[in-house]
Short mmCIF file of N, CA and C and ligand atoms in Angstrom, two decimals:
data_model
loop_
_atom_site.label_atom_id
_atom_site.label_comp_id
_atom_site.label_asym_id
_atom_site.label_seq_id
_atom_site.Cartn_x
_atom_site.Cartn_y
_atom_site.Cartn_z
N UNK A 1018 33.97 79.11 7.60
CA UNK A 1018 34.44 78.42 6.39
C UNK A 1018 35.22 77.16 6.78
N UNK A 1019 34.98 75.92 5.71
CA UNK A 1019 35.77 75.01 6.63
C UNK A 1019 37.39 74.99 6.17
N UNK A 1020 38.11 74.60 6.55
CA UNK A 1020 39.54 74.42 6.24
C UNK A 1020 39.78 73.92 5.88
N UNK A 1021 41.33 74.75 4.86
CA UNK A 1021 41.74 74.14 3.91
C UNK A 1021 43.26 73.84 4.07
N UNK A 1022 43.05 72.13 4.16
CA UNK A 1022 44.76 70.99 4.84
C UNK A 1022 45.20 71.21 3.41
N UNK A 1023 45.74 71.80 2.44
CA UNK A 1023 46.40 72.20 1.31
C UNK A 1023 47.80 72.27 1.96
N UNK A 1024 49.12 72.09 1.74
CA UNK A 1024 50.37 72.51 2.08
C UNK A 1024 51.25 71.60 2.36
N UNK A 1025 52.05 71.89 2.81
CA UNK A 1025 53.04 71.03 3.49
C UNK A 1025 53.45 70.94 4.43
N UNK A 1026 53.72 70.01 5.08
CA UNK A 1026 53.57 69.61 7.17
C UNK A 1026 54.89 69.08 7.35
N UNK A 1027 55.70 69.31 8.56
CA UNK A 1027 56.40 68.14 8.99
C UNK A 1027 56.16 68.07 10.14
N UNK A 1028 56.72 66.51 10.66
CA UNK A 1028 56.54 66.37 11.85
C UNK A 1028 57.05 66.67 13.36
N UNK A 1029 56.40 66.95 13.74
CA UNK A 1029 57.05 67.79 15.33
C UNK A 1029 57.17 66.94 16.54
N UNK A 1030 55.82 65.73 16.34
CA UNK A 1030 55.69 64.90 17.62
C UNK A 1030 55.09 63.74 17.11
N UNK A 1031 54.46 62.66 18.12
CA UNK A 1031 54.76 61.52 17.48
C UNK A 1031 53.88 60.36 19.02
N UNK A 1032 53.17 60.62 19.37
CA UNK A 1032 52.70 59.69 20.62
C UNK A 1032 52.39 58.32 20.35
N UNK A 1033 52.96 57.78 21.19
CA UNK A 1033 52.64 56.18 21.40
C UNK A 1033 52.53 55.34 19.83
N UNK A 1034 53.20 55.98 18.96
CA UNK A 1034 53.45 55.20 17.51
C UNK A 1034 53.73 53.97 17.49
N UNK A 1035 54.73 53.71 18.93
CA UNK A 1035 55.10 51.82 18.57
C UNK A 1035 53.92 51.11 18.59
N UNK A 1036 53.04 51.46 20.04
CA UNK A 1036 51.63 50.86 20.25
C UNK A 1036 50.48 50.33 19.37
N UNK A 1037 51.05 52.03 18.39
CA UNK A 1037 49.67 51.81 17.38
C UNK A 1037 50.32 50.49 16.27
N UNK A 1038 51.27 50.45 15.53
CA UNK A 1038 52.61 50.30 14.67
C UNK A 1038 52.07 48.36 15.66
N UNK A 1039 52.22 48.06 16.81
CA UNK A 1039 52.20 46.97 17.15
C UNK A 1039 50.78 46.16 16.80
N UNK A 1040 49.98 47.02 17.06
CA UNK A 1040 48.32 46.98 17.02
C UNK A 1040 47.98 46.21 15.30
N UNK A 1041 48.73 46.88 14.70
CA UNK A 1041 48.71 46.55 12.93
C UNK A 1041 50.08 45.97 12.67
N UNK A 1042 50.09 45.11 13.88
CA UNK A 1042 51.47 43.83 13.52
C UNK A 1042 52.59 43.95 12.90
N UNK A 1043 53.44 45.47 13.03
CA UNK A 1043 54.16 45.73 12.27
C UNK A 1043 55.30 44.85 13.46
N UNK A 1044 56.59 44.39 12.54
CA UNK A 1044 57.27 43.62 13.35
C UNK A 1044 58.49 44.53 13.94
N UNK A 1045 59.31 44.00 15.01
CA UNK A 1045 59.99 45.17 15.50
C UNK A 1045 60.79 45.77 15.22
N UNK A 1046 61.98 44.76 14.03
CA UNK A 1046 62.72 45.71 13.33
C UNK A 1046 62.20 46.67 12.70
N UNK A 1047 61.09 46.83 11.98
CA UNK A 1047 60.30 47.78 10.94
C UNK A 1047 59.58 49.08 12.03
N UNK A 1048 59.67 48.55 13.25
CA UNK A 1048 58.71 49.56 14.67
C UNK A 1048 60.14 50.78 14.19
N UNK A 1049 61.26 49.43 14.74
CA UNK A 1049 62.50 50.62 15.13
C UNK A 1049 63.00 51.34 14.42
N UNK A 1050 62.95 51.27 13.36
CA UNK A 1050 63.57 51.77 11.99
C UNK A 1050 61.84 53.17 12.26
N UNK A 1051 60.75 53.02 11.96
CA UNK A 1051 59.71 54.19 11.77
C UNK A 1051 60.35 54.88 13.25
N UNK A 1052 60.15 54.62 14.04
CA UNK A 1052 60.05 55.02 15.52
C UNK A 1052 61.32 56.39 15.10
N UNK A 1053 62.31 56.41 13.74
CA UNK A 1053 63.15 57.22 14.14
C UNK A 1053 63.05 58.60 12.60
N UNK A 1054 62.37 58.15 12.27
CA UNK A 1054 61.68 59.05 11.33
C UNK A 1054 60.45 60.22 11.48
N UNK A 1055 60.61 61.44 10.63
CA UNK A 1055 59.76 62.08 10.80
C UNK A 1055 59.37 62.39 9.30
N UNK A 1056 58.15 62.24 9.35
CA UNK A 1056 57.64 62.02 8.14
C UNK A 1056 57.49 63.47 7.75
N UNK A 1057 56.94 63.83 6.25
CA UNK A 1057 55.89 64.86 5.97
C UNK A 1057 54.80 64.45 4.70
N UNK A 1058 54.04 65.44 5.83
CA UNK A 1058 52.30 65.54 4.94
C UNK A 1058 52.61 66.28 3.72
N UNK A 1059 52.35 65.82 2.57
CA UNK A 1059 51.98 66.79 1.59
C UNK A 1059 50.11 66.62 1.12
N UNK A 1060 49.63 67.89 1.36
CA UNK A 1060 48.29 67.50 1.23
C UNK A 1060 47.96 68.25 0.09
N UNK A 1061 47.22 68.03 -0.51
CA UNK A 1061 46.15 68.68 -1.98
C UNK A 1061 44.85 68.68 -1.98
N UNK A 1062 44.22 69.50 -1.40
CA UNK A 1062 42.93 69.69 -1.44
C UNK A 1062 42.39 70.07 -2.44
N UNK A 1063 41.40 69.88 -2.96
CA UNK A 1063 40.80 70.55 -4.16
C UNK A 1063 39.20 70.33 -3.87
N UNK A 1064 38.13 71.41 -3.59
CA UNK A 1064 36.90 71.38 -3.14
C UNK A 1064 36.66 69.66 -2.11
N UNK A 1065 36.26 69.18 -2.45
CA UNK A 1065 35.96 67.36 -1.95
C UNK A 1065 36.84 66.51 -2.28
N UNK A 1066 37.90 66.73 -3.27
CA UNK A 1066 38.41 65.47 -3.10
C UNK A 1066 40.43 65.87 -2.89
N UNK A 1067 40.72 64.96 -2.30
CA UNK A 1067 41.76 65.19 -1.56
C UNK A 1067 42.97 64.55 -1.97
N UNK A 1068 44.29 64.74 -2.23
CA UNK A 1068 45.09 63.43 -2.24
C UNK A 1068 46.25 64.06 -1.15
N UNK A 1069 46.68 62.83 0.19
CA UNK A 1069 47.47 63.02 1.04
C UNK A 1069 48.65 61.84 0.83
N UNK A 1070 49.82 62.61 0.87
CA UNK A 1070 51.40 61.77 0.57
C UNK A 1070 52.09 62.21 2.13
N UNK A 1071 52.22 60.99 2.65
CA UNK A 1071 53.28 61.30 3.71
C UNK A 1071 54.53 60.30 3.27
N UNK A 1072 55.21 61.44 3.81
CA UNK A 1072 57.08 60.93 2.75
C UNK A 1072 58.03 60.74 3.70
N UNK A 1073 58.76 59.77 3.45
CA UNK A 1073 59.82 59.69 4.40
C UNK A 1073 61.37 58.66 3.66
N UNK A 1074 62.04 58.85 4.29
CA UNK A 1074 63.39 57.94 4.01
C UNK A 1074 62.90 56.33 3.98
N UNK A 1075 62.24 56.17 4.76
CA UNK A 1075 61.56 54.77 4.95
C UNK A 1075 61.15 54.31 3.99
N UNK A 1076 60.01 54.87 3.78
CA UNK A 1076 58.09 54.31 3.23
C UNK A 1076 57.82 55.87 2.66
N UNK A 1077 57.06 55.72 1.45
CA UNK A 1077 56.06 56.78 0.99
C UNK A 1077 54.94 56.48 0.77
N UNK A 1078 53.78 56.89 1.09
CA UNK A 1078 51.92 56.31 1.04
C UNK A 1078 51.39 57.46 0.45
N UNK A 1079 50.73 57.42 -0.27
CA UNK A 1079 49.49 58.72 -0.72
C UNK A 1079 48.22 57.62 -1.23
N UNK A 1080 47.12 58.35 -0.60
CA UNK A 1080 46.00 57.85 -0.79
C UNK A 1080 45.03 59.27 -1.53
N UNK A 1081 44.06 58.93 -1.99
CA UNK A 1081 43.23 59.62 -2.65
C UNK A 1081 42.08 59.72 -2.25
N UNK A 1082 41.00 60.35 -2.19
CA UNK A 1082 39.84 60.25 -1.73
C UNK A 1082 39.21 61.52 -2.20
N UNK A 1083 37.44 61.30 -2.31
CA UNK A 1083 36.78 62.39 -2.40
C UNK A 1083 36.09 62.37 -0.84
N UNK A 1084 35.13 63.47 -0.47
CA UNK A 1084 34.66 63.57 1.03
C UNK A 1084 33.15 62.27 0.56
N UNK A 1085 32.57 62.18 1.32
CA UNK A 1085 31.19 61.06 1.43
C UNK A 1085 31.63 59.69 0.59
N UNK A 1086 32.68 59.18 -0.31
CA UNK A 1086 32.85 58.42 -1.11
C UNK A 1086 33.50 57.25 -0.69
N UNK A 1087 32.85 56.28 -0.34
CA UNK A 1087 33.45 54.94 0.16
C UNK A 1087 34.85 54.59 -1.00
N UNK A 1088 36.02 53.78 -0.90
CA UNK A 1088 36.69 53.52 -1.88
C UNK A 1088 37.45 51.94 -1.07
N UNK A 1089 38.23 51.44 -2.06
CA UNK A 1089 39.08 50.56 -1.77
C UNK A 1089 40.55 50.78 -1.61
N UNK A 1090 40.90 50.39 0.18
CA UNK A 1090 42.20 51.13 0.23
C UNK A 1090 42.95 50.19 0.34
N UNK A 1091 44.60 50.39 -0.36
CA UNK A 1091 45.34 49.14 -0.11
C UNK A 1091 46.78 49.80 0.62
N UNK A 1092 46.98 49.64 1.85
CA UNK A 1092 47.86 49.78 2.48
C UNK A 1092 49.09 49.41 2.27
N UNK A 1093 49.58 49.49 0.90
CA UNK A 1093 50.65 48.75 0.67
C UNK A 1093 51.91 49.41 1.01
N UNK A 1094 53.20 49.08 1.54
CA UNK A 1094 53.93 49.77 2.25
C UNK A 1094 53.95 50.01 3.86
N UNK A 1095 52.85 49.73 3.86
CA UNK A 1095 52.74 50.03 5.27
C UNK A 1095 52.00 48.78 5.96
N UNK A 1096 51.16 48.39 6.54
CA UNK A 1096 50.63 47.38 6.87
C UNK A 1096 49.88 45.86 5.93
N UNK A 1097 50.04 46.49 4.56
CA UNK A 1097 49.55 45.66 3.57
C UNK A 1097 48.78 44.46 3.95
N UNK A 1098 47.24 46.03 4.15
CA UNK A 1098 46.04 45.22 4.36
C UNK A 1098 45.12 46.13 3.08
N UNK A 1099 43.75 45.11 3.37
CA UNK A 1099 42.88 46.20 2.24
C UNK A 1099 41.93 46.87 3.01
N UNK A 1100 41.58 47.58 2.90
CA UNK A 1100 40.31 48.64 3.83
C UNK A 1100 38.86 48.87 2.58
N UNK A 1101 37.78 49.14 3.19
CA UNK A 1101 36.90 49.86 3.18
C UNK A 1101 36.94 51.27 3.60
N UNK A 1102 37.43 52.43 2.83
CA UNK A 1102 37.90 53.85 3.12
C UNK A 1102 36.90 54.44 3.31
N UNK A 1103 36.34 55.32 4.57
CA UNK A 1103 35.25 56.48 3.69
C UNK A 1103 35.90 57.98 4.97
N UNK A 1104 35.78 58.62 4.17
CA UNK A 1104 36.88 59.86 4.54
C UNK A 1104 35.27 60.83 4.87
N UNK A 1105 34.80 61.74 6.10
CA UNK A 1105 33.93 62.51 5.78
C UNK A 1105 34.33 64.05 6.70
N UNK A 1106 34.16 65.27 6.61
CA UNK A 1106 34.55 66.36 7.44
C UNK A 1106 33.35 66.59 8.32
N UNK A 1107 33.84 66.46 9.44
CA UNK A 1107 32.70 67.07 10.14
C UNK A 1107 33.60 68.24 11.28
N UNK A 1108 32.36 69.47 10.97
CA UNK A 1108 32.84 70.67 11.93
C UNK A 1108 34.31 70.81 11.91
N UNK A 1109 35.41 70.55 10.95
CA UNK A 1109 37.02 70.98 10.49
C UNK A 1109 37.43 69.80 11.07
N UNK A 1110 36.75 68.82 11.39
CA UNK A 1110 37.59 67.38 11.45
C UNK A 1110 37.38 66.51 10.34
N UNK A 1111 38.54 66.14 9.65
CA UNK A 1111 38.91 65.36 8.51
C UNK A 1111 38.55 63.92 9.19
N UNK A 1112 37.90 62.90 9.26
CA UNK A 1112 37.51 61.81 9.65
C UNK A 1112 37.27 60.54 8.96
N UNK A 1113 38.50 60.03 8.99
CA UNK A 1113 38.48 58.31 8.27
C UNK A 1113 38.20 57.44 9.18
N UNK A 1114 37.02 56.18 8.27
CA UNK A 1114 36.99 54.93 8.51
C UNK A 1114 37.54 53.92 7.88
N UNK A 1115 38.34 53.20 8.43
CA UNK A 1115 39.11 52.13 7.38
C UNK A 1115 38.54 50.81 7.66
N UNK A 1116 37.61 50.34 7.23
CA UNK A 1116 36.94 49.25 7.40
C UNK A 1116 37.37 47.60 7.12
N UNK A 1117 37.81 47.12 7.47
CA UNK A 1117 38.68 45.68 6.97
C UNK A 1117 38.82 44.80 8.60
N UNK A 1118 39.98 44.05 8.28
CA UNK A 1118 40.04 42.99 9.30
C UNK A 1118 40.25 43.69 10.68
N UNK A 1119 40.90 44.62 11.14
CA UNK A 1119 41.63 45.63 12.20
C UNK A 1119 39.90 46.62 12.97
N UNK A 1120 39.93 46.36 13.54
CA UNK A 1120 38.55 46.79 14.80
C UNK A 1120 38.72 48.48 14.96
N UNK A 1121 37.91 48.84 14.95
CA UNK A 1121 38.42 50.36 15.35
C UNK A 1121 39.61 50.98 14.65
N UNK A 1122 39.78 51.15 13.12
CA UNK A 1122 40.99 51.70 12.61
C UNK A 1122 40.46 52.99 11.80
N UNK A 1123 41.36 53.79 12.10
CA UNK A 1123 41.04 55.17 11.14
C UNK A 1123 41.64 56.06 11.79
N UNK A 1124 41.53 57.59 11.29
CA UNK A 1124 42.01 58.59 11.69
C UNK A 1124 41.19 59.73 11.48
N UNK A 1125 41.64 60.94 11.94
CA UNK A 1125 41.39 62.41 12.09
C UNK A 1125 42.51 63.14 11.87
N UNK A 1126 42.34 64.25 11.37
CA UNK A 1126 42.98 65.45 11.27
C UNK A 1126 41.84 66.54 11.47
N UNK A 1127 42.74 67.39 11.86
CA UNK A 1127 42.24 69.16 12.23
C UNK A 1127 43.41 69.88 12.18
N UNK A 1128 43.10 71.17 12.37
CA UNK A 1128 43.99 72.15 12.08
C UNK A 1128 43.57 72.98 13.41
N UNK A 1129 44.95 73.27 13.71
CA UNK A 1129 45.12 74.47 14.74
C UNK A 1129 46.23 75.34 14.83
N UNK A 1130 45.82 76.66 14.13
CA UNK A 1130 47.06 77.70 13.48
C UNK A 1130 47.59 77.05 12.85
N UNK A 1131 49.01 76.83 12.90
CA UNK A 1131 50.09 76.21 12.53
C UNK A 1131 50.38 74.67 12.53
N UNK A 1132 49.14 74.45 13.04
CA UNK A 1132 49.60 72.42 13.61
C UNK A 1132 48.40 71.93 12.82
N UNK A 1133 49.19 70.68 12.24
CA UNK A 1133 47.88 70.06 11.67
C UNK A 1133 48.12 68.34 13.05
N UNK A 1134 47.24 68.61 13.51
CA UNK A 1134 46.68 67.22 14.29
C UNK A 1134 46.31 65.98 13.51
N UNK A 1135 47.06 65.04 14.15
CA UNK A 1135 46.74 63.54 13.27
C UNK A 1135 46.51 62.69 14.27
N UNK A 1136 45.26 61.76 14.51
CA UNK A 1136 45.23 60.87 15.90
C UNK A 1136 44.50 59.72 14.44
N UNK A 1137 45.82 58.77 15.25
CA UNK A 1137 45.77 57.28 14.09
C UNK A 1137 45.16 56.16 15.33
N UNK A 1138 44.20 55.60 14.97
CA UNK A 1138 43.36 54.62 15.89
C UNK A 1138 43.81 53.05 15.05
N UNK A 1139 43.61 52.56 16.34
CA UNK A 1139 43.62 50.14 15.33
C UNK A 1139 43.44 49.90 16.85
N UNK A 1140 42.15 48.80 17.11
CA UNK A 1140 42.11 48.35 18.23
C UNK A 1140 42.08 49.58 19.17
N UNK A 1141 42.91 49.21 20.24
CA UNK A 1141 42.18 50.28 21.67
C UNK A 1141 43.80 51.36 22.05
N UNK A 1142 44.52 51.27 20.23
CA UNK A 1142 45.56 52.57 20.58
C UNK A 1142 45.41 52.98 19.70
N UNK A 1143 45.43 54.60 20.16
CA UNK A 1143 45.59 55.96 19.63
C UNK A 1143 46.76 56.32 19.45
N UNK A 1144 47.24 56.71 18.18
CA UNK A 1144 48.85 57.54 18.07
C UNK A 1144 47.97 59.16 18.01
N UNK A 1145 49.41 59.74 18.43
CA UNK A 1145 48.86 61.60 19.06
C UNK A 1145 49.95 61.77 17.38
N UNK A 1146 49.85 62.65 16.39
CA UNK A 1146 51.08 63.20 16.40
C UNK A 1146 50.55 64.77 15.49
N UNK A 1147 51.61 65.51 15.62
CA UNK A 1147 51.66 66.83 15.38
C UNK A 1147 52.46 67.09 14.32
N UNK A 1148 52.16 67.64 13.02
CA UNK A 1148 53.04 68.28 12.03
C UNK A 1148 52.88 70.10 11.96
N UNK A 1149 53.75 70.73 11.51
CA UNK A 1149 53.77 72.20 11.81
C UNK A 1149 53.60 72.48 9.95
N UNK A 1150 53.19 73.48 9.95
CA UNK A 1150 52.91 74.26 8.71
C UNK A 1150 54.55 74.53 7.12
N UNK A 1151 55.42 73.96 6.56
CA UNK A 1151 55.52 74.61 6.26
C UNK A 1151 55.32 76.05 5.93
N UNK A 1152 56.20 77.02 5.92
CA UNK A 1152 55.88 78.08 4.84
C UNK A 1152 56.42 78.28 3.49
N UNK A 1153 55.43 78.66 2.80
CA UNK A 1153 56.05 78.87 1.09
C UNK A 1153 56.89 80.54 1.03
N UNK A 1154 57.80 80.19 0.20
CA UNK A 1154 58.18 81.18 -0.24
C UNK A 1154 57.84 82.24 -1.18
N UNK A 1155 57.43 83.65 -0.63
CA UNK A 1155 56.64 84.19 -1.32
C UNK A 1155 57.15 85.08 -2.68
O1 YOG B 952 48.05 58.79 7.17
O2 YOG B 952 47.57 56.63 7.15
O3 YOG B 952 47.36 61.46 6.97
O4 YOG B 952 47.19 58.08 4.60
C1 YOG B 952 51.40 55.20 9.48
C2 YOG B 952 52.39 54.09 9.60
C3 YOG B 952 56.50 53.59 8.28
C4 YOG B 952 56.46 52.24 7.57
C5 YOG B 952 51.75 56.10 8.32
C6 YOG B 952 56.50 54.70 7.24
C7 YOG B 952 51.73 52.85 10.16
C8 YOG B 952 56.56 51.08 8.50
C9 YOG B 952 50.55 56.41 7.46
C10 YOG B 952 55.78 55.92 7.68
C11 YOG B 952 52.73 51.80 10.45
C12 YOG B 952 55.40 50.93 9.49
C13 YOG B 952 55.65 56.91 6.56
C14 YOG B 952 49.57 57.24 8.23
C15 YOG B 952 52.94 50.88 9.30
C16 YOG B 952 54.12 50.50 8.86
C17 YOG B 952 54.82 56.45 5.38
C18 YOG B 952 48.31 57.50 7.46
C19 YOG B 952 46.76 59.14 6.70
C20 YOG B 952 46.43 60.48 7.32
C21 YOG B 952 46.78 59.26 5.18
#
């Protein structure tokens, strides 16, 4: 069955973020200020279409998407660029293309137990980072 990113995440780890963060010209006061934050995923799955909010003291972003459905993404808050979105799952990997001015940009998620995996691509850096499972109260 494939998996379901429904819940709530925070973050545990965080690789090479300035790199990526530099890659999409973020400037350095704005690096140093993210660099000390840990965000969380709130995700909503519902069969194909998805909406993901990552929240923080900083910046808040939620994007929307169904699975196979190209859309128009506007990065506002964060790199305030526009993309060509198309989000598709293959084999429990969540797999975005963000198509616009930036070469190689997008991401993945997967799930493993308790960790949801996020590897954020722009140009020739990869950010690693790791959020852990909330649990709900039953
Ligand atoms: O997630 O696209 O889950 O959208 C990447 C930040 C930092 C703002 C965050 C605020 C890129 C200043 C979005 C961080 C750096 C730096 C919390 C990751 C840009 C600006 C919002 C992302 C996908 C996959 C869903």
């Amino acid at each position: 069955a494939p998996p379901d990113f429904s819940g709530t995440w925070n973050m545990v780890s965080n690789e090479n973020f300035d790199r990526y963060m530099q890659s999409l010209g973020i400037d350095l006061i704005t690096r140093n200020l993210a660099k000390l934050i840990k965000p969380q995923k709130i995700i909503e799955q519902s069969g194909d279409s998805f909406v993901i909010r990552t929240l923080s003291s900083l910046r808040n972003y939620r994007v929307q998407f169904t699975l196979g459905q190209e859309f128009d993404e506007d990065t506002k808050g964060l790199d305030n660029r526009k993309c060509k979105t198309l989000v598709t799952l293959d084999n429990g990997h969540l797999i975005c293309v963000q198509k616009g001015e930036k070469k190689n940009r997008g991401w993945k998620h997967w799930i493993n137990g308790d960790d949801l995996h996020l590897e954020l691509s722009c140009e020739d850096q990869v950010c690693k980072q790791v959020y852990r499972r909330v649990q709900e109260a039953c």
